[in-house]
Short mmCIF file of C-alpha atoms and ligand atoms in Angstrom, two decimals:
data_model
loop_
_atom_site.label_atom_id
_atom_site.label_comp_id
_atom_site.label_asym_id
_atom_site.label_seq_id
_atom_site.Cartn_x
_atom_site.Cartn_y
_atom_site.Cartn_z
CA UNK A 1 141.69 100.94 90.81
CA UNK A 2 137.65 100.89 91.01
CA UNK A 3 136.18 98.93 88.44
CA UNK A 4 133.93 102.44 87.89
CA UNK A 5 134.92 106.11 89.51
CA UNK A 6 132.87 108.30 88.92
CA UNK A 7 133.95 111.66 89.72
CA UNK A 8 132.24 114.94 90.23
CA UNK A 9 129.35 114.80 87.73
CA UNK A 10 127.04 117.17 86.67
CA UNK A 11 123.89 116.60 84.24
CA UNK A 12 121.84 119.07 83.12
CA UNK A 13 119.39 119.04 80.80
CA UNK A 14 118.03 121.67 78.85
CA UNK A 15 114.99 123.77 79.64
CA UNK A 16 111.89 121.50 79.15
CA UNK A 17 109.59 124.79 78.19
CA UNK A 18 110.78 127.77 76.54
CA UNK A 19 112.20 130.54 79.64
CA UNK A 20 112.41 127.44 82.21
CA UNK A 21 115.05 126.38 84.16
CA UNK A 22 117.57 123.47 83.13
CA UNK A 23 117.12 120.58 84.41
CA UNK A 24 119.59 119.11 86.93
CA UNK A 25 119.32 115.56 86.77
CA UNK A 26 122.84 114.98 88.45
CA UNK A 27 124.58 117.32 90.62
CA UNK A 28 127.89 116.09 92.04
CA UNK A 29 128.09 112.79 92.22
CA UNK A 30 131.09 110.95 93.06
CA UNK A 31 131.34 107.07 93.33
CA UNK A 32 133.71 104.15 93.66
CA UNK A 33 132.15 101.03 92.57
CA UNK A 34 134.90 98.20 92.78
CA UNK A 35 135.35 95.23 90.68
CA UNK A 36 132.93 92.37 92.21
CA UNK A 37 130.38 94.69 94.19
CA UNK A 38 126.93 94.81 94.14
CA UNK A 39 126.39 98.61 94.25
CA UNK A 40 122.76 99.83 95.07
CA UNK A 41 121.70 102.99 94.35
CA UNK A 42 118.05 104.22 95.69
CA UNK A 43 116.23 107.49 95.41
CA UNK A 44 112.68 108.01 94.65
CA UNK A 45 111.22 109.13 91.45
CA UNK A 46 112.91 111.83 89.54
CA UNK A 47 116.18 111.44 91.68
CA UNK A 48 118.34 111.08 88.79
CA UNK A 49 119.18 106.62 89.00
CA UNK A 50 118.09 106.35 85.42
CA UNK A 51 120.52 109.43 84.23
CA UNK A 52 122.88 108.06 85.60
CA UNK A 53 122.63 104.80 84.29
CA UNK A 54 122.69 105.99 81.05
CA UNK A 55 126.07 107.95 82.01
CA UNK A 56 127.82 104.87 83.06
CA UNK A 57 127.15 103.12 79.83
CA UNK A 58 128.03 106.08 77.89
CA UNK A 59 124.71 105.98 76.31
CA UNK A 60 124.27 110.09 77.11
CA UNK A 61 127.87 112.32 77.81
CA UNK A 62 127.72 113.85 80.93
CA UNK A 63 128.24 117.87 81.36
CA UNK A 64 130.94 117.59 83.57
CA UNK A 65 132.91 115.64 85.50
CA UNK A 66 134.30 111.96 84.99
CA UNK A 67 132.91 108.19 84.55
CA UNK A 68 135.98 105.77 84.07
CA UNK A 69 135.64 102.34 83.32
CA UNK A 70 139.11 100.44 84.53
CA UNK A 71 140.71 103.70 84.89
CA UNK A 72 139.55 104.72 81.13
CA UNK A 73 137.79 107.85 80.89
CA UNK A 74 134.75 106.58 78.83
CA UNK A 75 133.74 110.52 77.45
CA UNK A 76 137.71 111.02 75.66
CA UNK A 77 136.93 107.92 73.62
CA UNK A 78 136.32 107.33 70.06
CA UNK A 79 132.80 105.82 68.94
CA UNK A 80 134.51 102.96 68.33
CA UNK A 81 136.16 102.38 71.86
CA UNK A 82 133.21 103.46 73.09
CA UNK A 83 131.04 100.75 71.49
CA UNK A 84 133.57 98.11 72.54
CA UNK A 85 133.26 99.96 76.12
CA UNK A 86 129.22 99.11 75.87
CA UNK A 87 129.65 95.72 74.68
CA UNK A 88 131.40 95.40 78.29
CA UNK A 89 128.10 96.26 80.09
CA UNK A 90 124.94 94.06 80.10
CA UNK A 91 121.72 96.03 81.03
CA UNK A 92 118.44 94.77 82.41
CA UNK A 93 114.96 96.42 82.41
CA UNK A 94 112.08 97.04 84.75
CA UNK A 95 110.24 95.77 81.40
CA UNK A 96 112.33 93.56 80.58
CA UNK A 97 112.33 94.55 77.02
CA UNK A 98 112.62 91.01 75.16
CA UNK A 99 111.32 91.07 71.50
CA UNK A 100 107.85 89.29 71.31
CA UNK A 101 108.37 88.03 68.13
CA UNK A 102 111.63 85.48 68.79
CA UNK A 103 111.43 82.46 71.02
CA UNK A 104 113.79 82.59 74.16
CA UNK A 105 116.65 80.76 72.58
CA UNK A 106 116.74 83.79 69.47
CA UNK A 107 116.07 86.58 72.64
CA UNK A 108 119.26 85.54 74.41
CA UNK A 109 121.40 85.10 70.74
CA UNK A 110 120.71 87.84 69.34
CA UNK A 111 123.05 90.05 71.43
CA UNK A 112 125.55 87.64 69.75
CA UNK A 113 124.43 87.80 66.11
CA UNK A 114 124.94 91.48 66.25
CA UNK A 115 128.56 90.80 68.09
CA UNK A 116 128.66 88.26 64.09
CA UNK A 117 129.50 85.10 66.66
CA UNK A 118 129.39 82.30 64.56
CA UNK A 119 126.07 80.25 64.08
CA UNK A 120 127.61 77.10 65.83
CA UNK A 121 129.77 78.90 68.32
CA UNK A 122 126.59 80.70 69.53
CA UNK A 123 124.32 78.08 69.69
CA UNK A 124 126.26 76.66 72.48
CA UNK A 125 126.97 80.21 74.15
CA UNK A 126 122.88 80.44 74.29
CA UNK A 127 122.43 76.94 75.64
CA UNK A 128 124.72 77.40 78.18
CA UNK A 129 123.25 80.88 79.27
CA UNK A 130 119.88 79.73 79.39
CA UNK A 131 121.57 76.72 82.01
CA UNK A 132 122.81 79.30 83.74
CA UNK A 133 119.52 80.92 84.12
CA UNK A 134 117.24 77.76 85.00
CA UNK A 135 115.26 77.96 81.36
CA UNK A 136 117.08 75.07 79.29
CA UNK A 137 113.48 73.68 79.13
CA UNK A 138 111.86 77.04 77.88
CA UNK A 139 114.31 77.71 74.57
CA UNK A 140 111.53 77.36 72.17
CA UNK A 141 108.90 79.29 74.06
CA UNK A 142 107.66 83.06 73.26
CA UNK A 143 107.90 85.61 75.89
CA UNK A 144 104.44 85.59 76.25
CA UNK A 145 104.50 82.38 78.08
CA UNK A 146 106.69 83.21 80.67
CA UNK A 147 106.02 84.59 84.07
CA UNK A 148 107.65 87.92 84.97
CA UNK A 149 109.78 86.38 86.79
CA UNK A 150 111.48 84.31 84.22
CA UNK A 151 111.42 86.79 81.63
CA UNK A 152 113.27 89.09 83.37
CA UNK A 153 115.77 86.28 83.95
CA UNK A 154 116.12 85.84 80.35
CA UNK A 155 116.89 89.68 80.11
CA UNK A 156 119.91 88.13 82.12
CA UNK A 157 120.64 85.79 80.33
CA UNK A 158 120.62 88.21 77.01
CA UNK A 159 122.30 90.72 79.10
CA UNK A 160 125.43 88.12 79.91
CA UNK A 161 125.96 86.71 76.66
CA UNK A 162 128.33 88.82 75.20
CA UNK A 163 130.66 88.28 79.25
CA UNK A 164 130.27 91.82 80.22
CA UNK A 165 132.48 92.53 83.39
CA UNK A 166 129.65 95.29 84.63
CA UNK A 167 125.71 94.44 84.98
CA UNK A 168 123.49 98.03 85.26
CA UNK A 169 119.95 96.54 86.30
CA UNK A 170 117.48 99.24 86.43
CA UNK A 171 114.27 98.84 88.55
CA UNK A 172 114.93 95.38 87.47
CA UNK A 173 112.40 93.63 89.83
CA UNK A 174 110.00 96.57 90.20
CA UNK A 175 107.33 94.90 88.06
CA UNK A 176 107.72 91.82 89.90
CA UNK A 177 105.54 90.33 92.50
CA UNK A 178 107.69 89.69 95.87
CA UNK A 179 107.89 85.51 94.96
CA UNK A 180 109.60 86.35 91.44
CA UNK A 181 111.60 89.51 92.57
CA UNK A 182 112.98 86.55 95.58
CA UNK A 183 113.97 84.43 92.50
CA UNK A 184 115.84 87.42 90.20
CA UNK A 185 117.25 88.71 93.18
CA UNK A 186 118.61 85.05 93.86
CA UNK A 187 120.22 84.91 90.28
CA UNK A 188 121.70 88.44 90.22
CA UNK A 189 123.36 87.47 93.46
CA UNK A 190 125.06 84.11 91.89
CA UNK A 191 125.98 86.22 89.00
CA UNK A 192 128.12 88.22 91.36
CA UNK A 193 129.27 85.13 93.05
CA UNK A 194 130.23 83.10 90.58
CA UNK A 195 130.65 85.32 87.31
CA UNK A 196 132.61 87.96 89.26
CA UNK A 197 130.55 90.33 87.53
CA UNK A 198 129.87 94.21 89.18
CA UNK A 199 126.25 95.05 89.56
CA UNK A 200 125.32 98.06 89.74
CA UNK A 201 121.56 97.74 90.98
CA UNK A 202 119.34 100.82 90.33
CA UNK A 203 115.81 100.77 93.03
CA UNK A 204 113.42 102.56 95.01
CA UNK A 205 113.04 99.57 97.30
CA UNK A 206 115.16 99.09 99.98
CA UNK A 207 114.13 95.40 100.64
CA UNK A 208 116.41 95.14 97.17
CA UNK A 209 118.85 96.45 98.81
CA UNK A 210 119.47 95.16 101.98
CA UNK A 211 119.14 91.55 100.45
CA UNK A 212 122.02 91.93 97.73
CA UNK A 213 123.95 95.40 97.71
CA UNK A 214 126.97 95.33 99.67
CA UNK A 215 127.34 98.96 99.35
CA UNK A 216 124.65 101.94 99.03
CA UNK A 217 124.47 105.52 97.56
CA UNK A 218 121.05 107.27 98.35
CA UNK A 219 120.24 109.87 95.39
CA UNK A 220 117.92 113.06 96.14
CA UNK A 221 117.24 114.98 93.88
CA UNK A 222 120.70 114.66 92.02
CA UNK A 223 122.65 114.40 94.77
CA UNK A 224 124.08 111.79 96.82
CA UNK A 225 123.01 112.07 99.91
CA UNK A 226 124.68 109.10 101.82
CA UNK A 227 126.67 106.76 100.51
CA UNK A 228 128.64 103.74 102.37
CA UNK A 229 128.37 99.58 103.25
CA UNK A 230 124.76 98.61 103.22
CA UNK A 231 125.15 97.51 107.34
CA UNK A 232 126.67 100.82 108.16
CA UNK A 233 124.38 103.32 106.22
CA UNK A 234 121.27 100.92 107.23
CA UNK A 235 121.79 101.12 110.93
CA UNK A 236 123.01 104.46 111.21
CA UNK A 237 121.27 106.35 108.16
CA UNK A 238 121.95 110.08 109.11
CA UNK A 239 119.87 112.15 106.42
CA UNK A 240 115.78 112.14 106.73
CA UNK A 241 115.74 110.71 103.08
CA UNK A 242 118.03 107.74 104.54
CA UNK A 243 116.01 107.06 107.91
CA UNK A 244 112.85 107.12 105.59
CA UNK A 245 113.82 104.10 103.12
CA UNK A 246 115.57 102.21 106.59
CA UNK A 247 112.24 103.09 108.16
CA UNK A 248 110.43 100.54 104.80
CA UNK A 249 111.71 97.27 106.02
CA UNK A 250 113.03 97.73 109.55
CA UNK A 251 110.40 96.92 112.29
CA UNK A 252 111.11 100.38 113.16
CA UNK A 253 108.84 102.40 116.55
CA UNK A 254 105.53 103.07 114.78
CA UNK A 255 104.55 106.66 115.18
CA UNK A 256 101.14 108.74 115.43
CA UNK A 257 98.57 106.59 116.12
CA UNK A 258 100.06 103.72 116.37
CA UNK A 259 102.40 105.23 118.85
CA UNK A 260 99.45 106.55 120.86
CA UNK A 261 97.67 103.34 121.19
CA UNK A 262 101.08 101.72 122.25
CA UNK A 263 101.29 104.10 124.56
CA UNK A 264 97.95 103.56 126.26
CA UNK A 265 98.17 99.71 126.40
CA UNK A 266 101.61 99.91 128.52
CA UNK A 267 102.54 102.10 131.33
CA UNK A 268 106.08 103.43 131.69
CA UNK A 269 108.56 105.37 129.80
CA UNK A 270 109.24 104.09 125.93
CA UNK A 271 113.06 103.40 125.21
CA UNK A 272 114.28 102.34 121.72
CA UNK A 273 117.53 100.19 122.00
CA UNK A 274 118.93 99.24 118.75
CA UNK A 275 122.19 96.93 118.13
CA UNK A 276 124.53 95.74 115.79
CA UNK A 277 125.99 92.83 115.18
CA UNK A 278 129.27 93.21 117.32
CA UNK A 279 128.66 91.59 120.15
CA UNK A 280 125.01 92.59 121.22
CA UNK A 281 121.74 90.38 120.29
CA UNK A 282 117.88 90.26 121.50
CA UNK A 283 118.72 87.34 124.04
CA UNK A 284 121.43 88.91 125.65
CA UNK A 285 119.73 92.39 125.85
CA UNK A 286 116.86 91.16 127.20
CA UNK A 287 119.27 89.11 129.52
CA UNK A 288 121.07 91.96 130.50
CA UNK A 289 117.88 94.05 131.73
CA UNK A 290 116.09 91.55 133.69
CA UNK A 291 119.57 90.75 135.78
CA UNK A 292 119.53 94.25 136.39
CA UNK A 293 115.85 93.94 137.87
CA UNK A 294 114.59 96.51 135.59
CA UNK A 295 110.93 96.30 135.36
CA UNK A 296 110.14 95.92 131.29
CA UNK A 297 107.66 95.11 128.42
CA UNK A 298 108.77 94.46 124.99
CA UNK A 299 105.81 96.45 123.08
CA UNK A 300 107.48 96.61 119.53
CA UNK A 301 110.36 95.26 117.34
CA UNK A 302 112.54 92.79 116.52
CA UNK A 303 115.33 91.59 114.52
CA UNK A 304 116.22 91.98 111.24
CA UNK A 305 118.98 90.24 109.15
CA UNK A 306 121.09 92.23 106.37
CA UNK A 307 123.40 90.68 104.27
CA UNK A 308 123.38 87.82 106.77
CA UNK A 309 124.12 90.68 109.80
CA UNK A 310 121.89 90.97 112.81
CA UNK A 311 120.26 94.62 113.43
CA UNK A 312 118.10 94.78 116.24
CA UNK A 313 115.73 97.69 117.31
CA UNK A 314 113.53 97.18 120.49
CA UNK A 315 111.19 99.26 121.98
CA UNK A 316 110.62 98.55 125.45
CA UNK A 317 107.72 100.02 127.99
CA UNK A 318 109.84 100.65 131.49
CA UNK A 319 108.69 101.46 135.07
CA UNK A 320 111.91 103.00 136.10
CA UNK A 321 114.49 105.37 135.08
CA UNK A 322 116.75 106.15 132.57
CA UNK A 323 120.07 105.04 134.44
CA UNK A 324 118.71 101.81 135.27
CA UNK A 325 118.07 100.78 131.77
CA UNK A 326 121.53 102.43 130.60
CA UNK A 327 123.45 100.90 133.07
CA UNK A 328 121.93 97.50 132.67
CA UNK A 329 122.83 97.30 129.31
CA UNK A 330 126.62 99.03 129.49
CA UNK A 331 127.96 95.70 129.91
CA UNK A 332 126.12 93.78 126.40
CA UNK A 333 128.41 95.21 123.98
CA UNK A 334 129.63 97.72 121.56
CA UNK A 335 126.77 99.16 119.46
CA UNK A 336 124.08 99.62 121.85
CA UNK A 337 121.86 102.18 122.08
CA UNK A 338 118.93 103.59 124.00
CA UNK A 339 117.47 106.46 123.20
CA UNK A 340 114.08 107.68 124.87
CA UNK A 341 110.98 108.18 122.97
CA UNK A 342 110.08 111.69 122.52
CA UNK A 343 106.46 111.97 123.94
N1 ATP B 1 116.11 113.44 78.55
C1 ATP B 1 115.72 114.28 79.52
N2 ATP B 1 115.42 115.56 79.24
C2 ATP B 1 115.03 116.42 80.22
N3 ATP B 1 114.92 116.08 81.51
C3 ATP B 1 115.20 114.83 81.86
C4 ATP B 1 115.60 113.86 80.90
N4 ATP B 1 115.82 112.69 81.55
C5 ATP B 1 115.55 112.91 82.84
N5 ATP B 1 115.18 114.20 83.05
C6 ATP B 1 114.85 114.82 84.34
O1 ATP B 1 115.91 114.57 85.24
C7 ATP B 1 115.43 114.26 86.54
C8 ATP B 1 115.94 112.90 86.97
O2 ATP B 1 115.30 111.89 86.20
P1 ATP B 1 115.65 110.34 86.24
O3 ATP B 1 114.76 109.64 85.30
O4 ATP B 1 117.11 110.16 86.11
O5 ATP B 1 115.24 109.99 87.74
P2 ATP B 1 114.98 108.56 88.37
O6 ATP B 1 115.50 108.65 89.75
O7 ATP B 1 115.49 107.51 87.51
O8 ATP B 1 113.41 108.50 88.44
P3 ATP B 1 112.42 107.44 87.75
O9 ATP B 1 112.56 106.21 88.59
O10 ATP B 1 111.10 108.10 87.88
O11 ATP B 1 112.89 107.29 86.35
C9 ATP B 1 113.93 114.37 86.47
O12 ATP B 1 113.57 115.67 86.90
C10 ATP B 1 113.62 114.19 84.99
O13 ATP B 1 112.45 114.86 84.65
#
């Protein structure tokens, strides 16, 4: 059973101006996020992530369709299930959202004193949550004093203390220079590791999630458009919307300009050959073509590493033809291939 199945939902809001249209902010969508994943889901502004963060943790009912949590259908229950049902889910901010006026230690308990945990019984809880976290030394400091960095990792903290099974972490490291998003990315991953917990990591960066999302849904304007393992959808996106956010962190063939001047530094036909993991790698392409005697210039590309898998995309200037280069590179493995650069 999927830790959360979400199944056919709609959202619509009403009209935002009297004789406007409802709003769709979720057409659709189906999901399976299982227990222990880190599910990313990415879609520029207005896509509908944030609605549907809000559906999963039952803070807004949807119009139609299904969210179950462990097979429970979290819209048939009772305020009271449902609040149990919450208490399940931790939640982390873009803004982190810690209150200004309580030192760290009274940021990450007070999840707990709502919960009524005992004074003594919590006091330990917090101290071993903020261990967990790397701030044991910072329990007496004031937001304020904190990087962004480490206050969003005390949103973790606060967000783990009552053991929720789910984490929903939305735009989480968006305010965050790249150093600090490194280290909150870092800790969300051990969380998964070592707590078990399911992530459910809401972005408009794909660097976020090719480093810790093991599976993908790309939203567009309600929908999802593609949806699959990270690897798979990243090296063979199929929608426009898809290629785009691949196109963000893979050293992918410039275009335009770029292109042009490429073009006029380097004689020959352009060929893009991109590979997976199985088999294929730069060495043994570039191996592969100069057995072969075909005539080549590396002009742009490289390697790039997902989830610790290799993804390669080359783009290589050639005086010769088309067959050469093909057949050189029949023999380097499955998941190879060379496409010609439309001039
Ligand atoms: N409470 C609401 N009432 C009316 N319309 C809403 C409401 N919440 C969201 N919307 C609309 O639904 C659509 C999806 O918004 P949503 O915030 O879910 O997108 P998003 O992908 O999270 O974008 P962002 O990152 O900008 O928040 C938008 O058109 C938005 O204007």
């Amino acid at each position: 059973m999927p830790h959360i199945r979400i199944s056919d939902v709609f959202k619509t809001y009403p009209p935002q101006r009297r004789g406007g249209d409802p709003v769709a902010a979720v057409e659709d969508v189906s999901l399976e996020i299982e227990r222990g994943d880190v599910f990313g889901v990415i879609g520029y502004s207005g896509a509908g992530k944030s609605t549907l963060v809000r559906l999963i943790n039952g803070l807004e009912p949807v119009t139609s369709g299904s969210i179950e949590i462990d097979g429970v259908d979290v819209a048939q229950l009772p305020e009271r299930k449902l609040r149990e049902v919450r208490q399940g889910i931790g939640m982390i901010f873009q803004r982190f959202n810690l209150l200004r006026s309580r030192n760290i230690r009274r940021n990450v308990a007070y999840p707990l004193e709502v919960a009524g945990m005992p004074r003594q019984q919590r006091a330990a809880r917090v101290a071993e949550l903020l261990d967990f976290v790397g701030l044991a030394d910072k329990a007496d400091a004031y937001p304020e004093q904190l990087s962004g960095g480490q206050q969003q990792r005390v949103g973790i903290a606060r967000a783990l203390a009552a053991e929720p099974g789910i984490l929903l972490a939305d735009e989480a490291t968006s305010a965050l220079d790249p150093e600090t998003t490194d280290e909150v990315l870092d800790l969300l991953a051990r969380v998964n590791r070592e707590l078990g917990v399911t992530i459910v990591v809401i972005t408009h960066e794909m660097d976020v999630i090719t480093r810790i999302a093991n599976k993908v849904a790309i939203m567009e304007r309600g929908r999802v458009v593609e949806q699959g393992p990270t690897y798979d959808v990243f090296t063979a996106p199929r929608t426009d919307t898809a290629k785009r956010f691949v196109r963000t962190v893979v050293r992918a063939l410039p275009e335009g300009e770029a292109l042009a001047a490429l073009r006029a530094q380097h004689d020959g036909r352009f060929f893009t050959i991109s590979f997976t993991d199985s088999g294929a790698s730069e060495a043994r392409v570039f191996a592969a073509l100069a057995r072969a005697g075909v005539d080549f210039n590396l002009v742009h590309g490289g390697v790039d590493d997902i989830q610790g898998r290799v993804y390669g995309l080359l783009t290589i200037a050639v005086r010769g033809d088309e067959a050469a280069v093909r057949s050189a590179l029949a023999g380097v493995g499955a998941g190879v291939t060379v496409t010609e650069v439309a001039l």
